[in-house]
Coordinates of C-alpha atoms in Angstrom, one line a residue:
M18 CA 83.8 92.4 150.7
T19 CA 86.5 89.6 150.2
S20 CA 90.1 90.1 148.9
Q21 CA 88.5 89.0 145.1
E22 CA 85.4 91.8 144.9
E23 CA 88.0 94.5 146.1
E24 CA 90.9 93.2 143.2
K25 CA 87.3 93.5 141.0
S26 CA 85.8 96.6 142.1
L27 CA 89.7 98.4 142.2
L28 CA 89.5 97.0 138.4
E29 CA 86.2 98.3 136.9
D30 CA 87.2 101.8 139.2
G31 CA 90.4 102.2 137.0
L32 CA 88.9 100.6 133.8
I33 CA 86.1 103.6 134.2
S34 CA 88.6 106.2 135.3
Q35 CA 91.0 105.4 131.7
I36 CA 88.0 105.4 130.0
K37 CA 87.3 109.0 131.2
R38 CA 90.9 109.8 130.7
N39 CA 90.7 108.2 126.9
E40 CA 87.6 111.0 126.8
L41 CA 88.8 114.0 127.8
Y42 CA 92.3 114.1 126.4
T43 CA 92.9 113.0 122.5
G44 CA 93.7 109.6 121.4
D45 CA 96.2 110.9 118.3
G46 CA 99.1 111.7 121.0
S47 CA 98.5 114.8 120.0
V48 CA 99.9 117.6 123.0
D49 CA 101.0 120.9 123.5
I50 CA 103.6 123.1 122.9
K51 CA 105.0 122.6 126.4
G52 CA 104.5 118.7 125.3
N53 CA 101.6 117.9 127.6
P54 CA 98.7 115.9 126.8
V55 CA 95.9 118.5 125.8
L56 CA 92.5 118.2 126.6
K57 CA 89.8 118.1 124.0
T58 CA 87.3 120.4 124.8
E59 CA 90.2 123.1 125.3
T60 CA 92.2 122.6 122.4
G61 CA 92.6 121.8 118.6
N62 CA 88.9 121.6 116.4
W63 CA 87.5 124.8 115.2
R64 CA 88.4 127.1 117.8
A65 CA 92.6 126.5 116.9
C66 CA 91.2 126.8 112.5
P67 CA 90.5 130.5 112.3
F68 CA 93.8 131.5 112.7
I69 CA 95.3 129.3 110.8
L70 CA 93.1 129.6 108.1
G71 CA 93.5 133.4 109.1
T72 CA 97.0 133.5 108.8
E73 CA 96.1 131.1 105.2
C74 CA 94.7 134.0 103.9
C75 CA 97.3 136.0 104.2
E76 CA 99.5 134.2 102.9
R77 CA 97.8 133.7 99.0
L78 CA 96.7 137.2 99.1
A79 CA 100.9 137.8 99.7
Y80 CA 101.7 134.9 97.9
Y81 CA 99.5 136.5 94.5
G82 CA 99.7 139.5 95.0
I83 CA 103.0 138.7 93.3
A84 CA 102.1 135.8 91.4
L85 CA 98.8 137.0 89.3
N86 CA 100.0 139.7 87.7
L87 CA 104.3 138.8 87.8
V88 CA 103.9 138.4 84.0
S89 CA 102.7 141.9 83.6
Y90 CA 105.5 143.4 86.1
L91 CA 107.9 141.6 83.7
T92 CA 106.7 142.7 80.2
K93 CA 106.5 146.1 81.4
E94 CA 108.2 146.9 83.9
L95 CA 111.0 144.8 83.2
H96 CA 110.9 144.6 79.1
E97 CA 110.6 140.9 78.6
G98 CA 108.9 139.7 75.7
N99 CA 106.4 137.0 76.2
V100 CA 108.4 133.9 75.9
S101 CA 110.7 134.7 78.9
A102 CA 108.3 136.4 80.9
A103 CA 106.1 133.6 80.7
R104 CA 109.1 131.3 81.4
N105 CA 110.1 133.3 84.5
V106 CA 107.3 132.9 86.2
T107 CA 106.4 128.7 85.8
T108 CA 109.8 129.0 86.3
W109 CA 109.4 130.9 89.7
Q110 CA 106.6 129.5 90.5
G111 CA 108.0 125.8 90.2
T112 CA 111.1 127.0 92.5
S113 CA 107.8 127.9 95.1
N114 CA 106.4 124.6 95.0
L115 CA 109.4 122.5 95.0
S116 CA 111.5 123.8 97.9
T117 CA 108.3 122.2 99.9
L118 CA 110.5 119.4 100.5
I119 CA 112.5 121.2 102.1
G120 CA 109.7 122.7 104.6
A121 CA 108.9 119.7 104.2
V122 CA 111.8 117.0 105.5
L123 CA 112.6 119.9 108.7
A124 CA 108.8 119.9 109.9
D125 CA 108.2 115.9 110.2
S126 CA 112.0 115.0 111.6
Y127 CA 113.2 118.0 113.7
W128 CA 111.5 120.7 114.4
G129 CA 107.6 120.0 113.2
K130 CA 105.4 121.8 111.2
Y131 CA 104.8 124.9 114.3
W132 CA 108.4 126.4 113.7
T133 CA 109.1 125.3 110.6
I134 CA 106.4 127.8 109.8
A135 CA 107.7 130.2 112.7
A136 CA 111.5 130.3 111.0
F137 CA 110.5 130.5 107.3
S138 CA 107.8 133.1 107.6
T139 CA 111.1 135.3 108.3
F140 CA 112.4 133.9 104.6
Y141 CA 109.2 135.1 103.7
F142 CA 108.6 139.1 105.3
F143 CA 112.6 139.6 104.1
G144 CA 111.9 138.2 100.6
M145 CA 108.1 140.5 99.9
F146 CA 110.6 143.7 101.7
T147 CA 113.2 143.3 99.0
L148 CA 111.0 143.3 96.6
T149 CA 108.8 146.0 96.9
L150 CA 112.4 147.9 97.3
S151 CA 112.8 146.8 94.3
A152 CA 110.0 148.2 92.4
S153 CA 110.1 151.5 94.6
V154 CA 113.7 152.5 94.2
P155 CA 114.2 154.3 90.9
T156 CA 118.2 152.8 91.0
F157 CA 116.5 148.8 91.0
M158 CA 114.3 149.8 88.4
P159 CA 115.2 150.2 84.1
A160 CA 114.6 153.4 82.9
E161 CA 111.3 154.2 81.4
C162 CA 111.0 153.5 77.6
A163 CA 112.0 155.9 74.8
T164 CA 109.3 156.1 72.3
S165 CA 109.3 152.4 70.7
V166 CA 112.6 151.9 72.8
C167 CA 113.0 149.8 76.5
P168 CA 116.0 149.9 78.2
S169 CA 116.3 145.8 79.9
A170 CA 117.1 145.8 83.4
T171 CA 120.8 145.8 84.0
S172 CA 121.9 142.9 86.1
A173 CA 122.1 144.1 89.3
Q174 CA 119.0 145.5 89.4
F175 CA 117.3 141.7 87.9
A176 CA 120.0 140.7 90.5
I177 CA 117.5 142.8 93.8
F178 CA 114.6 141.4 92.3
S179 CA 115.4 137.9 91.6
L180 CA 117.4 137.8 95.3
G181 CA 113.2 138.8 97.0
L182 CA 111.2 136.8 94.5
Y183 CA 113.4 133.8 95.7
L184 CA 113.2 134.4 99.0
V185 CA 109.6 134.7 99.0
A186 CA 110.1 131.0 97.3
L187 CA 112.1 129.4 99.9
G188 CA 109.7 130.9 102.2
T189 CA 106.4 129.8 100.1
G190 CA 108.5 126.9 100.5
G191 CA 108.6 126.4 104.5
I192 CA 105.0 127.2 105.2
N193 CA 103.1 125.8 102.5
P194 CA 103.8 121.9 103.3
C195 CA 103.1 122.7 107.1
V196 CA 100.0 124.8 107.2
S197 CA 97.2 122.7 105.8
S198 CA 98.6 118.9 108.0
F199 CA 99.0 121.3 110.8
G200 CA 95.5 122.7 110.4
A201 CA 94.3 118.8 109.6
D202 CA 96.1 118.1 113.1
Q203 CA 94.1 119.9 115.1
F204 CA 90.9 116.5 114.3
D205 CA 91.5 113.6 116.3
D206 CA 91.6 110.7 114.1
S207 CA 90.5 108.5 116.6
D208 CA 87.4 110.5 117.9
H209 CA 85.1 109.9 114.3
D210 CA 83.1 113.7 114.7
E211 CA 86.6 115.0 114.7
R212 CA 87.7 113.4 111.6
V213 CA 84.3 114.0 109.7
K214 CA 84.8 117.6 110.2
K215 CA 88.4 117.2 109.3
G216 CA 87.1 116.6 106.0
S217 CA 85.6 120.1 105.6
F218 CA 88.3 121.7 106.8
F219 CA 90.3 121.0 103.6
N220 CA 88.2 122.7 101.4
W221 CA 87.9 125.7 103.6
F222 CA 91.3 125.6 103.6
Y223 CA 91.0 125.9 100.0
F224 CA 87.8 128.4 100.5
C225 CA 90.7 130.6 102.2
I226 CA 93.1 130.8 100.2
N227 CA 90.7 131.5 97.4
I228 CA 89.5 135.1 99.2
G229 CA 93.4 135.8 99.5
A230 CA 93.9 135.2 95.8
F231 CA 89.9 136.7 95.0
V232 CA 91.9 140.5 97.4
S233 CA 95.3 139.7 95.2
S234 CA 93.6 139.7 91.7
S235 CA 90.7 142.5 91.7
L236 CA 92.2 145.4 94.9
L237 CA 96.2 144.4 94.2
V238 CA 96.1 144.3 90.6
W239 CA 94.4 147.1 90.0
I240 CA 96.6 148.9 92.4
Q241 CA 99.6 147.7 90.6
E242 CA 98.4 148.8 87.5
N243 CA 96.8 152.1 88.4
I244 CA 98.6 153.5 91.6
G245 CA 102.5 151.9 91.5
W246 CA 104.1 148.6 91.8
G247 CA 106.1 149.6 95.1
V248 CA 102.6 150.4 96.7
G249 CA 101.4 146.8 95.0
F250 CA 104.0 145.2 97.2
G251 CA 104.2 146.9 100.0
I252 CA 100.9 145.9 100.9
P253 CA 101.2 142.6 100.4
T254 CA 104.7 142.9 102.4
L255 CA 101.8 144.5 105.4
I256 CA 99.1 142.0 105.1
M257 CA 102.9 138.8 105.5
G258 CA 103.4 141.1 108.9
I259 CA 99.3 140.3 109.2
A260 CA 99.6 136.7 109.0
I261 CA 102.4 135.6 111.1
S262 CA 100.6 137.7 114.2
S263 CA 97.9 135.6 113.2
F264 CA 98.9 132.6 113.6
F265 CA 101.5 133.5 117.1
L266 CA 98.4 134.2 118.4
G267 CA 96.4 131.0 118.6
T268 CA 99.1 128.9 120.1
P269 CA 97.2 128.5 123.3
L270 CA 94.7 126.5 121.3
Y271 CA 97.2 124.8 118.5
R272 CA 97.4 120.6 119.1
F273 CA 101.3 118.9 118.6
Q274 CA 102.5 116.2 116.4
K275 CA 105.7 115.1 118.0
P276 CA 108.4 115.1 114.9
G277 CA 108.7 111.5 113.9
G278 CA 112.1 111.2 112.2
S279 CA 113.7 111.5 109.4
P280 CA 110.4 111.0 106.7
L281 CA 113.3 109.4 103.9
T282 CA 115.4 107.3 106.7
R283 CA 112.1 105.9 107.9
M284 CA 111.2 104.1 105.3
C285 CA 114.3 102.2 105.7
Q286 CA 115.0 102.1 108.8
R287 CA 113.1 103.2 111.6
S288 CA 109.7 101.9 113.5
S289 CA 106.4 103.5 113.4
L290 CA 104.1 105.4 115.9
R291 CA 101.5 102.9 114.3
K292 CA 101.4 99.8 113.4
L293 CA 100.2 98.7 109.2
V294 CA 98.3 95.1 108.1
H295 CA 100.6 93.3 105.3
T296 CA 99.3 93.6 102.1
N297 CA 99.7 91.0 99.6
E298 CA 101.0 93.8 96.6
L299 CA 105.0 94.9 95.6
K300 CA 106.1 90.9 97.4
C301 CA 109.7 92.0 96.4
L302 CA 109.8 94.4 99.3
D303 CA 109.0 91.9 101.7
R304 CA 111.2 90.4 101.7
A305 CA 113.6 93.5 103.9
A306 CA 111.3 92.3 106.5
V307 CA 112.6 88.5 106.2
I308 CA 114.6 87.6 109.1
S309 CA 117.8 85.8 107.1
N310 CA 120.0 82.8 108.3
A311 CA 122.5 84.6 110.0
E312 CA 120.5 86.8 112.1
R313 CA 118.5 84.2 112.9
K314 CA 121.7 82.5 113.6
S315 CA 123.2 85.2 116.2
G316 CA 120.1 86.1 117.4
D317 CA 121.2 89.7 117.1
Y318 CA 118.2 92.0 115.0
S319 CA 119.3 95.6 116.2
D320 CA 120.2 96.3 113.3
T321 CA 117.3 98.2 111.5
W322 CA 119.7 98.8 108.2
K323 CA 118.8 95.7 107.5
L324 CA 115.9 95.1 109.2
C325 CA 112.6 96.5 108.8
T326 CA 109.1 95.9 110.3
V327 CA 106.6 95.2 108.6
T328 CA 104.9 98.9 108.2
Q329 CA 108.1 100.3 107.5
V330 CA 107.2 97.8 103.9
E331 CA 103.5 99.0 104.5
E332 CA 104.7 102.7 104.1
L333 CA 106.6 102.1 101.2
K334 CA 104.2 100.7 99.5
I335 CA 101.7 103.7 100.5
L336 CA 103.8 105.9 98.4
L337 CA 104.6 103.8 95.3
R338 CA 101.4 103.3 95.4
M339 CA 99.8 106.7 95.4
F340 CA 102.9 107.9 92.8
P341 CA 100.8 106.3 89.6
I342 CA 97.9 108.9 91.0
W343 CA 100.1 111.9 92.1
A344 CA 102.3 111.3 88.1
T345 CA 98.7 112.0 86.1
G346 CA 98.3 115.5 88.8
I347 CA 101.8 116.9 86.7
I348 CA 99.3 117.8 83.3
N349 CA 96.6 119.0 84.6
S350 CA 98.6 121.4 86.8
V351 CA 100.6 122.7 83.2
V352 CA 96.5 123.4 82.5
H353 CA 96.1 125.6 85.7
C354 CA 99.7 127.3 85.2
Q355 CA 98.5 129.0 82.3
I356 CA 95.8 131.4 84.6
S357 CA 98.9 133.9 85.0
T358 CA 101.0 133.3 82.0
V359 CA 99.5 133.1 78.4
L360 CA 95.5 134.2 79.8
I361 CA 97.1 136.9 81.0
E362 CA 98.8 136.8 77.7
Q363 CA 95.7 136.7 75.4
G364 CA 94.1 138.8 77.4
T365 CA 96.3 141.5 77.2
M366 CA 95.2 141.3 73.6
M367 CA 91.8 142.4 74.2
D368 CA 89.4 144.5 74.6
K369 CA 89.5 145.5 77.8
S370 CA 87.5 149.0 78.2
I371 CA 84.1 149.5 80.4
G372 CA 83.0 152.8 79.1
S373 CA 85.9 154.6 80.3
F374 CA 87.2 152.2 82.2
N375 CA 89.8 149.9 81.8
I376 CA 90.1 146.0 83.2
P377 CA 93.5 145.2 84.1
T378 CA 94.1 142.2 82.3
A379 CA 95.0 139.6 85.4
S380 CA 91.6 140.6 86.9
L381 CA 90.0 138.4 85.3
I382 CA 91.7 135.8 87.4
T383 CA 88.7 137.1 90.2
F384 CA 86.7 135.2 88.2
N385 CA 88.3 131.8 89.0
C386 CA 88.9 133.0 92.3
I387 CA 85.1 134.0 92.7
T388 CA 83.9 130.6 91.4
V389 CA 86.4 128.3 94.0
I390 CA 84.2 130.6 96.3
L391 CA 81.3 129.6 95.2
W392 CA 81.8 126.4 95.0
I393 CA 83.1 125.2 97.3
P394 CA 80.0 125.8 100.5
F395 CA 77.9 124.5 97.5
Y396 CA 80.2 121.7 97.3
D397 CA 80.6 120.9 100.9
R398 CA 76.4 122.2 102.0
V399 CA 74.8 120.6 98.8
L400 CA 76.9 117.7 96.0
V401 CA 78.4 116.4 99.4
P402 CA 74.9 115.0 101.4
I403 CA 73.0 114.5 97.6
A404 CA 75.8 112.6 96.9
R405 CA 75.8 110.7 100.4
N406 CA 72.6 109.5 100.1
L407 CA 73.2 107.7 96.6
T408 CA 76.8 106.5 97.5
D409 CA 76.7 106.3 101.3
Q410 CA 80.6 107.4 101.9
E411 CA 80.7 110.0 104.3
T412 CA 82.8 111.8 102.0
G413 CA 79.8 111.7 98.9
F414 CA 82.2 111.0 96.3
S415 CA 85.5 108.9 97.4
Q416 CA 88.8 110.9 96.9
L417 CA 89.4 109.9 93.4
Q418 CA 86.0 109.9 91.8
R419 CA 86.2 113.8 92.7
I420 CA 90.1 114.2 91.5
G421 CA 88.6 112.6 88.5
I422 CA 85.8 115.0 87.5
G423 CA 88.1 117.7 88.2
L424 CA 90.5 116.3 85.6
F425 CA 87.8 116.0 82.8
I426 CA 86.8 119.7 83.4
S427 CA 89.9 121.1 83.3
T428 CA 90.7 119.6 79.5
I429 CA 86.9 121.6 79.0
S430 CA 87.9 124.6 80.6
M431 CA 91.9 124.7 77.6
C432 CA 88.8 124.1 75.0
A433 CA 86.9 126.9 76.0
A434 CA 90.2 128.8 76.3
D435 CA 91.2 127.6 72.3
L436 CA 87.2 128.3 70.7
V437 CA 87.9 131.8 72.4
E438 CA 90.9 132.7 70.5
I439 CA 90.6 131.7 67.4
K440 CA 87.3 134.3 67.2
R441 CA 90.0 136.4 67.9
L442 CA 92.7 135.7 65.5
Q443 CA 89.3 135.4 63.2
L444 CA 88.8 139.2 64.3
A445 CA 92.6 140.1 63.6
R446 CA 93.0 138.9 60.3
E447 CA 89.2 140.2 58.7
L448 CA 90.3 143.6 60.4
G449 CA 93.7 144.1 59.0
L450 CA 95.8 143.7 63.0
V451 CA 97.6 140.8 62.2
H452 CA 100.6 142.6 61.4
K453 CA 99.9 144.9 64.8
A454 CA 100.5 144.6 67.5
V455 CA 97.1 145.9 69.1
T456 CA 94.4 144.9 70.7
V457 CA 90.9 143.1 69.1
P458 CA 88.0 144.6 69.4
L459 CA 86.3 141.0 71.0
S460 CA 85.8 141.3 75.1
I461 CA 87.6 140.3 77.5
F462 CA 84.4 138.9 79.4
W463 CA 84.6 136.4 76.9
Q464 CA 87.3 134.2 79.1
I465 CA 85.3 134.5 82.1
P466 CA 84.1 130.5 81.0
Q467 CA 87.7 129.1 80.9
F468 CA 88.5 130.8 83.5
A469 CA 85.4 129.7 85.9
L470 CA 86.1 126.0 84.8
L471 CA 89.7 126.1 85.9
G472 CA 88.5 127.5 89.5
V473 CA 85.1 124.7 89.0
A474 CA 88.3 121.9 88.1
E475 CA 90.1 123.3 91.1
V476 CA 87.3 122.4 93.9
F477 CA 86.9 118.6 92.6
T478 CA 90.6 118.4 91.8
S479 CA 93.8 119.7 93.6
I480 CA 91.4 119.8 96.9
G481 CA 90.7 116.0 96.1
L482 CA 94.7 115.9 95.8
L483 CA 95.2 117.4 99.4
E484 CA 92.7 115.0 101.3
F485 CA 94.5 112.1 99.3
F486 CA 97.4 112.4 100.4
Y487 CA 97.0 113.6 103.5
D488 CA 94.4 111.1 104.3
Q489 CA 96.6 108.1 102.3
S490 CA 100.4 108.7 104.1
P491 CA 101.4 107.4 106.5
D492 CA 101.8 109.2 110.2
A493 CA 104.9 110.5 110.6
M494 CA 105.2 111.6 106.7
R495 CA 102.0 113.7 106.9
S496 CA 103.6 117.7 106.3
L497 CA 105.6 115.5 103.0
S498 CA 101.9 114.5 102.7
S499 CA 101.1 117.6 101.4
V500 CA 104.4 118.1 99.4
L501 CA 102.7 115.8 97.3
N502 CA 100.1 118.1 96.2
L503 CA 102.9 120.9 95.6
I504 CA 105.3 119.1 94.1
I505 CA 102.4 118.3 91.1
V506 CA 102.2 122.3 90.8
A507 CA 106.6 122.6 90.8
F508 CA 106.6 119.8 88.5
G509 CA 103.3 121.1 86.5
N510 CA 105.4 124.9 86.1
F511 CA 108.5 123.7 84.7
S512 CA 106.6 121.1 82.6
S513 CA 105.0 124.1 81.0
S514 CA 108.1 126.3 80.9
I515 CA 109.7 123.4 78.8
I516 CA 106.4 122.4 77.0
L517 CA 106.6 126.4 76.0
T518 CA 110.9 126.4 75.1
I519 CA 110.0 123.2 72.8
V520 CA 106.7 124.8 71.3
T521 CA 108.7 128.2 70.3
T522 CA 112.2 126.5 69.0
I523 CA 109.8 124.1 66.8
T524 CA 107.0 127.1 65.5
T525 CA 110.1 129.5 65.4
R526 CA 111.9 127.4 62.7
G527 CA 112.5 129.0 58.8
G528 CA 111.4 132.5 60.4
N529 CA 108.3 131.8 61.3
A530 CA 106.6 133.8 64.0
G531 CA 105.3 130.4 66.2
W532 CA 102.9 130.0 67.9
I533 CA 103.6 132.7 70.6
P534 CA 105.1 135.5 69.4
D535 CA 104.8 138.5 71.4
N536 CA 103.0 140.3 68.8
L537 CA 100.1 137.5 69.4
N538 CA 97.4 138.2 66.5
Q539 CA 100.6 136.9 64.1
G540 CA 101.0 133.3 65.9
H541 CA 98.5 130.7 66.9
L542 CA 97.8 130.4 70.3
D543 CA 95.4 128.5 69.4
Y544 CA 97.4 125.1 68.4
F545 CA 99.3 125.5 72.0
F546 CA 95.4 125.3 73.8
W547 CA 94.9 122.1 71.7
L548 CA 98.2 120.4 72.4
L549 CA 97.3 121.3 76.2
A550 CA 93.4 120.0 75.6
G551 CA 94.7 116.6 74.1
L552 CA 97.8 116.2 76.5
S553 CA 95.0 116.9 79.2
L554 CA 92.3 114.0 77.7
V555 CA 95.4 111.8 77.7
N556 CA 96.6 112.2 81.0
L557 CA 92.2 111.4 81.7
L558 CA 92.0 108.3 80.2
I559 CA 95.3 107.1 82.0
Y560 CA 94.2 108.3 85.2
V561 CA 90.6 106.5 85.3
V562 CA 93.2 103.3 84.8
C563 CA 95.1 104.3 87.5
A564 CA 92.1 105.4 89.7
K565 CA 90.3 102.0 88.5
H566 CA 93.4 99.5 90.4
Y567 CA 94.6 101.7 93.0
K568 CA 93.6 100.1 96.2
L569 CA 93.3 102.6 99.6
K570 CA 96.0 102.0 102.6
K571 CA 94.5 99.7 104.9
A572 CA 93.6 100.3 108.8
F573 CA 95.6 101.0 111.7
V574 CA 96.3 98.2 114.1
S575 CA 97.5 99.1 116.7
V576 CA 100.4 101.9 118.9
S577 CA 103.7 100.8 119.1

């Protein structure tokens, strides 16, 4: 064999070895916990997901064990009014979601998703423990009502309760932005089969969220109302401990993505993991990647604060292009906030009896969870294959189509809630109950359609947004991308608080009872639902325009 033939043979052998290596190892740069390349056959994919999905299921069960019935705890145990309780709930939920910015930046910049989840779980657990104490130790609780006089919680009692509540909010901030993206990281983007499976992961991830919410809204709510709040908060505390243990058990199977540096700094300064092609939109930003005359003369291009790469500019463009889609999610979030606030308060003024058994008001949220639990498999196994045949898209519906369908359904849900309230108020007037803070003989089961519609809307919009932000975001901002969805929820909660405050201020002028008084029989909660339906419709129209003009992120062209 000649020298040339030998070299050719060695080159071919080398290429074959490289191809085999590429088939054995992931192609997206993922490593094991020690930083070594990982084998596809031994890590990630669905084999790692049960631990991650189990963690999410338990964590959401713990969270909803507090959130779903919190408005009842504030009104019945801490003796707050309807508006104050609803405002406190939405403010806490907003803080829980806004704090995810902290967790996302730490995960993407310094600690990675795994260690961020581990660290913030500690805050979460101690918050749950403190909350359980505040509902169990008599000294930490306000005195019970004497006839019609209900003493409010003292400053110290409310401080202990708030400490536990906001430690949970902080813990949530570290866990929520990381779990979904850490789960998605278990699927290799460079492998077509695994990339398709990742789309299903987001569906089943949301399925597990609602399994947790279902158990909370049925079993835990009943325990809180009938056995005691100490036990009702203590069980989620124990479950949170199980969630943490489940997460660590899966460590040998996980694939890890190395932190890519501060995502905020990256937009202004650093180089990327993978390069993006140049686009012609937002040309004003292109100047950041243009070499100046001074730099050309000096030959010094080292100042990365003055000269960016094309990829860095394109990353910023991606985030700016996503902003209109992100913004249209806020009103949708306002609507979904009512599940744990105003809809619960509406249910307290309806007939909750089935024979001799009284249904806890917050248990109606169970129908929202059941709808999601049933619709996710139906969507994934039935609707997607049908839509795939019609649209020739891998995912059946595009992400933007999926979001838009959900926005429409959530608008209909507020119309359903309004029709129920109109009927309830009509009965209150006919029976002379307007000035009596008593329930109206209208079955609480009339609320089922609005809860079910909100569940269907979640399957489309919430999961669609989750997948959209993950898929469209730059590589090193995947945790931050998950936060975009959670910040929508945060802004929705804060916006709901603001809307409640504005509505109450305007409608109570001149000594009027207002739309949402403590005695809802005197109010006009139906007007509030009409307001939300109107805002949702306008928001849907704006979304259609934004989605029509949105251009998907272009493909990566090389690895740095």
